[in-house]
PDB file of C-alpha atoms in Angstrom:
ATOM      1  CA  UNK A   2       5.939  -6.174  15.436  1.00 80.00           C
ATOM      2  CA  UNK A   3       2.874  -7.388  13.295  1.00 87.00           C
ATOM      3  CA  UNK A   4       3.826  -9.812  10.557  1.00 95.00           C
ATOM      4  CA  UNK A   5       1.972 -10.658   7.622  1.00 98.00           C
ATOM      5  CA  UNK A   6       2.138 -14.017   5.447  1.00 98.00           C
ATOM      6  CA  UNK A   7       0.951 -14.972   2.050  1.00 98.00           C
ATOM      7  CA  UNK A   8       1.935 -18.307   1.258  1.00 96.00           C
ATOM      8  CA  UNK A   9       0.906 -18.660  -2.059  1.00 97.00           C
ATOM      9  CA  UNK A  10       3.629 -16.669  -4.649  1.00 97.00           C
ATOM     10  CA  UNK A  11       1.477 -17.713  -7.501  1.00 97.00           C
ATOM     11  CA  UNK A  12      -2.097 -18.797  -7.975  1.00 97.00           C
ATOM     12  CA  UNK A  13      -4.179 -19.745 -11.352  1.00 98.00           C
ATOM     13  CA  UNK A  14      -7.787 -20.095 -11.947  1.00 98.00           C
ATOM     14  CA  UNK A  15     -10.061 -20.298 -15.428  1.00 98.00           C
ATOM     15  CA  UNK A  16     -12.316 -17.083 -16.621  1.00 97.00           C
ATOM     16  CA  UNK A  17     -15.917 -16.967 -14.762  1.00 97.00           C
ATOM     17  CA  UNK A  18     -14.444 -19.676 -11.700  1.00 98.00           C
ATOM     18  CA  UNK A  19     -13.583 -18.903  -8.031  1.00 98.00           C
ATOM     19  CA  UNK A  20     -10.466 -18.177  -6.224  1.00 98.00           C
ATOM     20  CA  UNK A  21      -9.069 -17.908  -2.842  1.00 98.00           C
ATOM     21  CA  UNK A  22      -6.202 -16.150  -1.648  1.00 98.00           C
ATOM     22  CA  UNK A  23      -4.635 -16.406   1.202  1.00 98.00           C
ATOM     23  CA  UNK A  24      -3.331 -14.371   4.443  1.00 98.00           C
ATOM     24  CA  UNK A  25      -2.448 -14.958   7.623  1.00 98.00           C
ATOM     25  CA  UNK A  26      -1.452 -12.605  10.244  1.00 97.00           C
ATOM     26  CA  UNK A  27       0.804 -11.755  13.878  1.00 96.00           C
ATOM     27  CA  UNK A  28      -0.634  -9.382  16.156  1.00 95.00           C
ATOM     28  CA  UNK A  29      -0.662  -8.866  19.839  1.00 94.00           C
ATOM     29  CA  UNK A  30      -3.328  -5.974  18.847  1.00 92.00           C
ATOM     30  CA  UNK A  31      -6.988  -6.696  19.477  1.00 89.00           C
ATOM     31  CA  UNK A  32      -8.192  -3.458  16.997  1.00 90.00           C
ATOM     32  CA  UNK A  33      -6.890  -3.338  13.805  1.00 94.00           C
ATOM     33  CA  UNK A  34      -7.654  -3.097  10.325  1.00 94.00           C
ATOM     34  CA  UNK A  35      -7.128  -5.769   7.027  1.00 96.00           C
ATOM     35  CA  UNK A  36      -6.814  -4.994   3.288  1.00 97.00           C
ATOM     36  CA  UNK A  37      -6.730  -6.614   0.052  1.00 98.00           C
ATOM     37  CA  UNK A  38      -4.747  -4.206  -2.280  1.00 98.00           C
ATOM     38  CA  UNK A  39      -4.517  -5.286  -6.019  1.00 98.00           C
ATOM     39  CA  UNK A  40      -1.126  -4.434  -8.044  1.00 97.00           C
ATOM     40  CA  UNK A  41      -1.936  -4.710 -12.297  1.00 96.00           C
ATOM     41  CA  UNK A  42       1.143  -4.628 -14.635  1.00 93.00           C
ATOM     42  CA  UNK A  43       0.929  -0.578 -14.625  1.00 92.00           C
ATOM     43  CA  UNK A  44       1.562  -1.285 -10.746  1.00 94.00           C
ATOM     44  CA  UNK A  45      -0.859   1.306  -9.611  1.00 94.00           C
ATOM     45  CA  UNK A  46      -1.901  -0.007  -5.766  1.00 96.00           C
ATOM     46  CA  UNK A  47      -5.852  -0.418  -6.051  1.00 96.00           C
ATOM     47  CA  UNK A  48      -7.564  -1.198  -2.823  1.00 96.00           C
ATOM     48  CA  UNK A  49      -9.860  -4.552  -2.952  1.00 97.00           C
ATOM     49  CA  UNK A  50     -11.586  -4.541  -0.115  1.00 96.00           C
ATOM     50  CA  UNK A  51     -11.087  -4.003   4.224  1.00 95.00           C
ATOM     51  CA  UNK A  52     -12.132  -5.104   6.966  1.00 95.00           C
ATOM     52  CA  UNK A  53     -12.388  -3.823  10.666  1.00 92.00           C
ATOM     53  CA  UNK A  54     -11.540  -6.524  13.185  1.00 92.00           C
ATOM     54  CA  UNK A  55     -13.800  -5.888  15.447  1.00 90.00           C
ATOM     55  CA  UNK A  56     -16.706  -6.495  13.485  1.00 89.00           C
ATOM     56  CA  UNK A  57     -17.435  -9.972  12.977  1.00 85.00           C
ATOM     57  CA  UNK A  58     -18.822  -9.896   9.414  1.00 92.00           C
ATOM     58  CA  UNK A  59     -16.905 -10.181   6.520  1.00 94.00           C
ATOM     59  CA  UNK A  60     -16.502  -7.362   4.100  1.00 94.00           C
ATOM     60  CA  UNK A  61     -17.716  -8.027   0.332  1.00 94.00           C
ATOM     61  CA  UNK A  62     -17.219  -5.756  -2.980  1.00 94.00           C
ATOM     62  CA  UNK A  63     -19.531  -7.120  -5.430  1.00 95.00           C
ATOM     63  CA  UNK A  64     -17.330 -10.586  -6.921  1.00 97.00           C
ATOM     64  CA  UNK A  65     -14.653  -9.771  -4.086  1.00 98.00           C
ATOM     65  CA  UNK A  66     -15.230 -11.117  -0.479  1.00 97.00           C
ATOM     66  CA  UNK A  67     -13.196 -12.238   2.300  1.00 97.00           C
ATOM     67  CA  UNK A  68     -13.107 -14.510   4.920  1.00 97.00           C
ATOM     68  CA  UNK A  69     -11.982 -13.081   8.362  1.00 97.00           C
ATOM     69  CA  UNK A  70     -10.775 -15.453  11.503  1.00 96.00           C
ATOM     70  CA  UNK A  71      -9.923 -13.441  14.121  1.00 95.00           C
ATOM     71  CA  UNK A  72      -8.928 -16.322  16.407  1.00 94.00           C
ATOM     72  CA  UNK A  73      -7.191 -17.894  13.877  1.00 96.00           C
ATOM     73  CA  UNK A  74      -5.667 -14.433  12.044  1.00 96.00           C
ATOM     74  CA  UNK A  75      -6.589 -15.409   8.974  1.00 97.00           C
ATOM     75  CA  UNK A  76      -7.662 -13.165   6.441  1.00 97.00           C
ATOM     76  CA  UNK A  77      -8.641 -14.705   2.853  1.00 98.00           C
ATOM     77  CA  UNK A  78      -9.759 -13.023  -0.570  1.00 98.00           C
ATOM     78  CA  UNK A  79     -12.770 -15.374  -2.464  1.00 98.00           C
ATOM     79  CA  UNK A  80     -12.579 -13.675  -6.266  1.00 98.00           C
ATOM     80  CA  UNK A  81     -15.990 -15.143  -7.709  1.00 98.00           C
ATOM     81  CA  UNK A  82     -16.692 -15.295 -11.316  1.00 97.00           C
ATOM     82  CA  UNK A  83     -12.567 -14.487 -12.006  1.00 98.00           C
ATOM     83  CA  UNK A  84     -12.415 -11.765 -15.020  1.00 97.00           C
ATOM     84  CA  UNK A  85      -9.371 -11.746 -17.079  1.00 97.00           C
ATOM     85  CA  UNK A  86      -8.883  -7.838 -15.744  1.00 96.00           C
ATOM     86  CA  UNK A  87      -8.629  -9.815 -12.055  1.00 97.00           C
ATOM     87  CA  UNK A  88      -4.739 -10.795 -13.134  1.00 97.00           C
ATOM     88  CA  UNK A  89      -2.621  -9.064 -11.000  1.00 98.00           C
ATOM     89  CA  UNK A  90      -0.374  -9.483  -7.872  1.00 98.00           C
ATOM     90  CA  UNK A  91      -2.430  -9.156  -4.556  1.00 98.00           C
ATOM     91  CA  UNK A  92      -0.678  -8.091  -1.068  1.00 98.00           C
ATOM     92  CA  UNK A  93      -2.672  -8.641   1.848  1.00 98.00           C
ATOM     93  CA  UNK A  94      -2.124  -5.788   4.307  1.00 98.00           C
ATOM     94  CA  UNK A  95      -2.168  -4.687   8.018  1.00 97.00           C
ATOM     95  CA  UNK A  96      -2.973  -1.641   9.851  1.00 94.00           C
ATOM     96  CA  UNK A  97      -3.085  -1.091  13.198  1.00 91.00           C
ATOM     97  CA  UNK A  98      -5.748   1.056  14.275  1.00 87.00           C
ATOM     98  CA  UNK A  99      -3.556   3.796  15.717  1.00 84.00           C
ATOM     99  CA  UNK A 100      -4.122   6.999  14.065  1.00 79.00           C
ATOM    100  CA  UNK A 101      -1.698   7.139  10.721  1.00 82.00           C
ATOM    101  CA  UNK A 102      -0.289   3.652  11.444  1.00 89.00           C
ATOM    102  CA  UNK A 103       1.364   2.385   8.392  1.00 93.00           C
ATOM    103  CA  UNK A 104       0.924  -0.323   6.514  1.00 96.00           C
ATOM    104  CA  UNK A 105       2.885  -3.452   6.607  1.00 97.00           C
ATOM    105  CA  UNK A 106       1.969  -5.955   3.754  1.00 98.00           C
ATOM    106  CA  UNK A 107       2.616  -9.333   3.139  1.00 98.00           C
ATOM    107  CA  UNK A 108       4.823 -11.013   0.064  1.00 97.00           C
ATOM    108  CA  UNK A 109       1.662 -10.783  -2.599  1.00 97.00           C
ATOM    109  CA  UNK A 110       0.237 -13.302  -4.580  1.00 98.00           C
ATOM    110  CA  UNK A 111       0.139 -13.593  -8.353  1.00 98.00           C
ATOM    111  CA  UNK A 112      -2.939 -14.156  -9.754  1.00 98.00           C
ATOM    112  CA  UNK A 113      -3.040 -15.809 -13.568  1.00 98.00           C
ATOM    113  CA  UNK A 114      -6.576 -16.215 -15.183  1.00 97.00           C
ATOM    114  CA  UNK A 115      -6.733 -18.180 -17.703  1.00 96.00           C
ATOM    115  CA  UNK A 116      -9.065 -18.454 -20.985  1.00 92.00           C
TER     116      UNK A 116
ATOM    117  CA  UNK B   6     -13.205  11.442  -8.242  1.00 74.00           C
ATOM    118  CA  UNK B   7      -9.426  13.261  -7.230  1.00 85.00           C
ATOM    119  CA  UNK B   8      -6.857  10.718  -6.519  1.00 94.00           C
ATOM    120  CA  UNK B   9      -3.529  10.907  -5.239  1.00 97.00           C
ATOM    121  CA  UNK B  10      -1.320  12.792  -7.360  1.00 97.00           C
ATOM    122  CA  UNK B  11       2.651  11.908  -7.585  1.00 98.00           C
ATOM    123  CA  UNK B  12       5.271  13.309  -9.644  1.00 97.00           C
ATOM    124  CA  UNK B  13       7.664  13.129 -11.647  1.00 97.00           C
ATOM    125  CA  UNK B  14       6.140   9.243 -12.749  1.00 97.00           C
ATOM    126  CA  UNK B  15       9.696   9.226 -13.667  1.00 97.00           C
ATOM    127  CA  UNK B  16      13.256   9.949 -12.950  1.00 97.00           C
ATOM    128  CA  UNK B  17      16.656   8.985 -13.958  1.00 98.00           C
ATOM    129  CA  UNK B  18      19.594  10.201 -11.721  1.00 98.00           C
ATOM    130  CA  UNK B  19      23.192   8.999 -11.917  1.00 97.00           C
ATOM    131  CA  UNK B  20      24.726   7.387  -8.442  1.00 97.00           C
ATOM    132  CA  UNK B  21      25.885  10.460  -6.276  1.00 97.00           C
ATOM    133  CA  UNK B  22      23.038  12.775  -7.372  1.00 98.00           C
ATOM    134  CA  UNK B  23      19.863  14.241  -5.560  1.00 98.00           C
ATOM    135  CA  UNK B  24      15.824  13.571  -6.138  1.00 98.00           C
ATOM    136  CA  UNK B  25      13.223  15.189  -4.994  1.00 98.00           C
ATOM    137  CA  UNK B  26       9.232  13.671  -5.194  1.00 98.00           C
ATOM    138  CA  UNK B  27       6.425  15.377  -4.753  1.00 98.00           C
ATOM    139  CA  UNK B  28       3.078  14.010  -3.646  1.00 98.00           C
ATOM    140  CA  UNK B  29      -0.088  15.829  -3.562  1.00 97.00           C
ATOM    141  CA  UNK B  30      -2.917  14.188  -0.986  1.00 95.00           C
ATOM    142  CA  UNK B  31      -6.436  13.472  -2.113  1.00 94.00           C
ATOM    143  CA  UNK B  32      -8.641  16.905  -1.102  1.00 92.00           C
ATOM    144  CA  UNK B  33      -9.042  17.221   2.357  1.00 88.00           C
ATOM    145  CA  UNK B  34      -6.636  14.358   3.610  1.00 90.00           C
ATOM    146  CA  UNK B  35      -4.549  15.407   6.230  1.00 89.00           C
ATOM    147  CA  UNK B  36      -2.146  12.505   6.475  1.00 92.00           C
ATOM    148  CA  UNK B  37       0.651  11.359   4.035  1.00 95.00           C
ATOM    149  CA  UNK B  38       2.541   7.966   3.748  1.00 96.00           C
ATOM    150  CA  UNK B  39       5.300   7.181   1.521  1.00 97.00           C
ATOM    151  CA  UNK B  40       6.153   3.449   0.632  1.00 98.00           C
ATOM    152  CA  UNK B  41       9.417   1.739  -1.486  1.00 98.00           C
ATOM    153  CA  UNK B  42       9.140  -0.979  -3.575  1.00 98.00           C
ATOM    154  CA  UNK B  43      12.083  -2.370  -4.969  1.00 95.00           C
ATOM    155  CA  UNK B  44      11.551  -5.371  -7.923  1.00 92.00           C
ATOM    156  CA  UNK B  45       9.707  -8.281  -7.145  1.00 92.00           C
ATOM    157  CA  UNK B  46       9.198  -7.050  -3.875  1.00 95.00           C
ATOM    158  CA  UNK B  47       6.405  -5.841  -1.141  1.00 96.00           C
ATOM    159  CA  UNK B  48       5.848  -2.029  -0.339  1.00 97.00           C
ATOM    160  CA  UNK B  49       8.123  -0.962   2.665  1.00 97.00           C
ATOM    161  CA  UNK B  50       7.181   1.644   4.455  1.00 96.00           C
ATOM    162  CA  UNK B  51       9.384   5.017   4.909  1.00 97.00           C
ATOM    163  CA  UNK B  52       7.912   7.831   7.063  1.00 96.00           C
ATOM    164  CA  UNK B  53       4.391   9.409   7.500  1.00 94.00           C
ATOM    165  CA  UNK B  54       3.157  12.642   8.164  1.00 93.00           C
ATOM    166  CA  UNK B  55      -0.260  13.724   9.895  1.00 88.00           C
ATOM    167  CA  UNK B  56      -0.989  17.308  10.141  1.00 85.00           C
ATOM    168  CA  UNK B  57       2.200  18.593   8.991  1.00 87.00           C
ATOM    169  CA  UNK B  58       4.200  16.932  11.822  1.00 90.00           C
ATOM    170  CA  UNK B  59       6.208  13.689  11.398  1.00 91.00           C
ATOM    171  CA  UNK B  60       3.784  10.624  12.333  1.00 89.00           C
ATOM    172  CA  UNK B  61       5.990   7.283  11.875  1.00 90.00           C
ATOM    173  CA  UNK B  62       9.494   6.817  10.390  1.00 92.00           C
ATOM    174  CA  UNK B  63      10.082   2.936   8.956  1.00 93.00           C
ATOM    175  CA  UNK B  64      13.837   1.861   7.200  1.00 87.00           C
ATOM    176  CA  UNK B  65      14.191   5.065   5.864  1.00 93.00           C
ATOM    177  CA  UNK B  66      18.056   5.622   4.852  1.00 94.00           C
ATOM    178  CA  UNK B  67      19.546   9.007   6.934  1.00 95.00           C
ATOM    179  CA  UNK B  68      20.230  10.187   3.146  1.00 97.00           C
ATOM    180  CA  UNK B  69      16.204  10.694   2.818  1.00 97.00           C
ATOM    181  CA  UNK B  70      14.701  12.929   4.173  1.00 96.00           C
ATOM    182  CA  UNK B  71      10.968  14.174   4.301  1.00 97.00           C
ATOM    183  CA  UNK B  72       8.301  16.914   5.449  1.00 96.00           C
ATOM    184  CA  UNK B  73       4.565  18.160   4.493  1.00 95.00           C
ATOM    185  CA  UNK B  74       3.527  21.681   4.172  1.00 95.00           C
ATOM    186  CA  UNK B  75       0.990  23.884   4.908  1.00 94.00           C
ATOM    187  CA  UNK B  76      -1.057  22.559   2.045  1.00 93.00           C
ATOM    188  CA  UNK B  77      -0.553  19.021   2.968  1.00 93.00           C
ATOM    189  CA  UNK B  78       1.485  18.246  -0.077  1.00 95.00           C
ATOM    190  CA  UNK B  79       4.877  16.340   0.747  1.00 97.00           C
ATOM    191  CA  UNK B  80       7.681  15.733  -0.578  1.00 98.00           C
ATOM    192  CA  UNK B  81      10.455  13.215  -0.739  1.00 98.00           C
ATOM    193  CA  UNK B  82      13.997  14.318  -0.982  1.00 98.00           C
ATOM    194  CA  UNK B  83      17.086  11.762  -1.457  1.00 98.00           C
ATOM    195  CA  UNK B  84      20.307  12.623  -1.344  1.00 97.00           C
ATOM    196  CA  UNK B  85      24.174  10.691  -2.286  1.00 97.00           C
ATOM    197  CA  UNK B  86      21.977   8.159  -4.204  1.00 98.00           C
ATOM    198  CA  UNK B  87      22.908   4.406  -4.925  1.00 97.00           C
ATOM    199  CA  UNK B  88      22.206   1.785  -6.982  1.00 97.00           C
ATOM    200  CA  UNK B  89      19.940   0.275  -4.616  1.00 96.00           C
ATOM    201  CA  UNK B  90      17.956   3.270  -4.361  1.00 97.00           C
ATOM    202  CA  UNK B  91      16.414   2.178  -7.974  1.00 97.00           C
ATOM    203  CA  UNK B  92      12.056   1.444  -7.238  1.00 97.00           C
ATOM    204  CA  UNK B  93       8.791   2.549  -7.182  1.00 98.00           C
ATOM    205  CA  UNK B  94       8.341   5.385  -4.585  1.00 98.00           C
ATOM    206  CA  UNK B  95       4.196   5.284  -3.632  1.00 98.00           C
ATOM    207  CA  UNK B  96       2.761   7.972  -1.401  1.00 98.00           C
ATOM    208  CA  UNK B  97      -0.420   7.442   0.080  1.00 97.00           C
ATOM    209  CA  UNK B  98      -2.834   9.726   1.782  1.00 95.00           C
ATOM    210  CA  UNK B  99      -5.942   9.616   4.200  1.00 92.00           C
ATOM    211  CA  UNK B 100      -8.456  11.422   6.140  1.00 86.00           C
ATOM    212  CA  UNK B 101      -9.800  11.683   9.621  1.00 70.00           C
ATOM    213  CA  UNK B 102     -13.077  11.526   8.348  1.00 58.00           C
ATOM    214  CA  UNK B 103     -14.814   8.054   7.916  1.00 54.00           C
ATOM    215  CA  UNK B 104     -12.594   5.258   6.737  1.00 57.00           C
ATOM    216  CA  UNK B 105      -9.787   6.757   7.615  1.00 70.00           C
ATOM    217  CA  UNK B 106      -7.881   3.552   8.319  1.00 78.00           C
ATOM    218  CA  UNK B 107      -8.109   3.417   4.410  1.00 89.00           C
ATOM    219  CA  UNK B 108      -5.020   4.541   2.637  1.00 94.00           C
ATOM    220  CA  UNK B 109      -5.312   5.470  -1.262  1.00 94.00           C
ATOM    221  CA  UNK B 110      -2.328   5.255  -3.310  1.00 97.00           C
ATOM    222  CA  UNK B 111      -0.643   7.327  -6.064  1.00 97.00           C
ATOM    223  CA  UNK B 112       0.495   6.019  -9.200  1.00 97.00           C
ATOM    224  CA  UNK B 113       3.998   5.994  -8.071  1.00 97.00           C
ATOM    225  CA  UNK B 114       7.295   7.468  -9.142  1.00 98.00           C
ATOM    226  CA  UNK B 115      10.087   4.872 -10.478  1.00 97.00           C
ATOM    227  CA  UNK B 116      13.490   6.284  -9.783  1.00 98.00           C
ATOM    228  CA  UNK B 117      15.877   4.567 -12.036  1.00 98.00           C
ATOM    229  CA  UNK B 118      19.981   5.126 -10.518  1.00 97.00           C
ATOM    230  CA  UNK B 119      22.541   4.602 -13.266  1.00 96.00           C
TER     231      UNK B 119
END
């Protein structure tokens, strides 16, 4: 079964700075699909950004962009130029890339930005 | 553009009583996902549907139980509730078309059990 990990419960960073959150991953699958979702305090689930594993360049959504290590299943979220409206709790997320294969997320992290 | 459309947003049912939630797919997805998540906690998946038929079934309690019709909307029914039956029900839909390994979310229904 494919596991994921975020290791951080709670992360801070100042208004207009940079941020990295991070994910790591179990999988014995070599096709699969990554997410960053984003959960505000209305706790609608807003999709950051994914990624396809087999493509070796990392996804990027304008200040959002990850960092993808397939070897080392590690899947990171860079949040450039942090905006107040960037507080929220972020789950990393797996997908296998069977068709409808669910999701499984990891623990989320709680992002605070600060004045 | 349409999103995912969920109702009720909320519902209060005493312990022993039935809910039903609905969930209406984005236009033209064929494939329906619906998630728990309790307090302070990560989604869970429940069961998933893909062209009407039953796709994947996750810790979903024997008292739930689950379909999609003909017009892809699904529906969520819970029987002999408990207590710990209190969260935030999300369904999710997607398409066959391109990105289809991308699941959009509903706004979620929060069940409260008294």
């Amino acid at each position: 079964a494919q596991t994921v990990t975020q290791s951080q419960p709670e992360m801070s960073v100042q208004e207009a700075e940079t941020v990295t959150l991070s994910c790591t991953y179990d999988t014995s699958e070599s096709d699969y699909y990554l997410f960053w979702y984003k959960q505000p305090p209305s706790r609608q689930m807003i999709l950051v950004i994914r990624q396809e594993a087999y493509k070796q360049q990392n996804a990027t959504e304008n200040r959002f962009s990850v960092n993808f290590q397939k070897a080392a299943k590690s899947f990171s979220l860079k949040i450039s130029d942090s905006q107040l409206g960037d507080a929220a709790m972020y789950f990393c997320a797996y997908r296998s890339a069977s068709p409808a294969s669910k999701l499984t997320f990891g623990t989320g992290t709680r992002l605070q930005v600060t004045l | 553009a349409a999103g995912v459309i969920q109702s009720p947003r909320h519902l209060i049912k005493e312990k022993r009583e039935t809910a039903t939630l609905k969930c209406y797919p984005i236009p033209r997805h064929d494939t329906v996902y619906w998630y728990q998540q309790g307090p302070g906690q990560d989604p869970q998946f429940l069961i998933s549907f893909y062209e009407k038929m039953q796709s994947d079934k996750g810790s979903i309690p024997d008292r739930f139980s689950a379909q999609q019709f003909s017009d892809y909307h699904s529906e969520l029914n819970m029987s002999s509730l408990e207590l710990g039956d209190s969260a935030l029900y999300f369904c999710a839909s997607s398409s066959r078309g391109p990105a289809s390994d991308t699941q959009y979310f509903g706004p979620g229904t929060r069940l409260t059990v008294l």
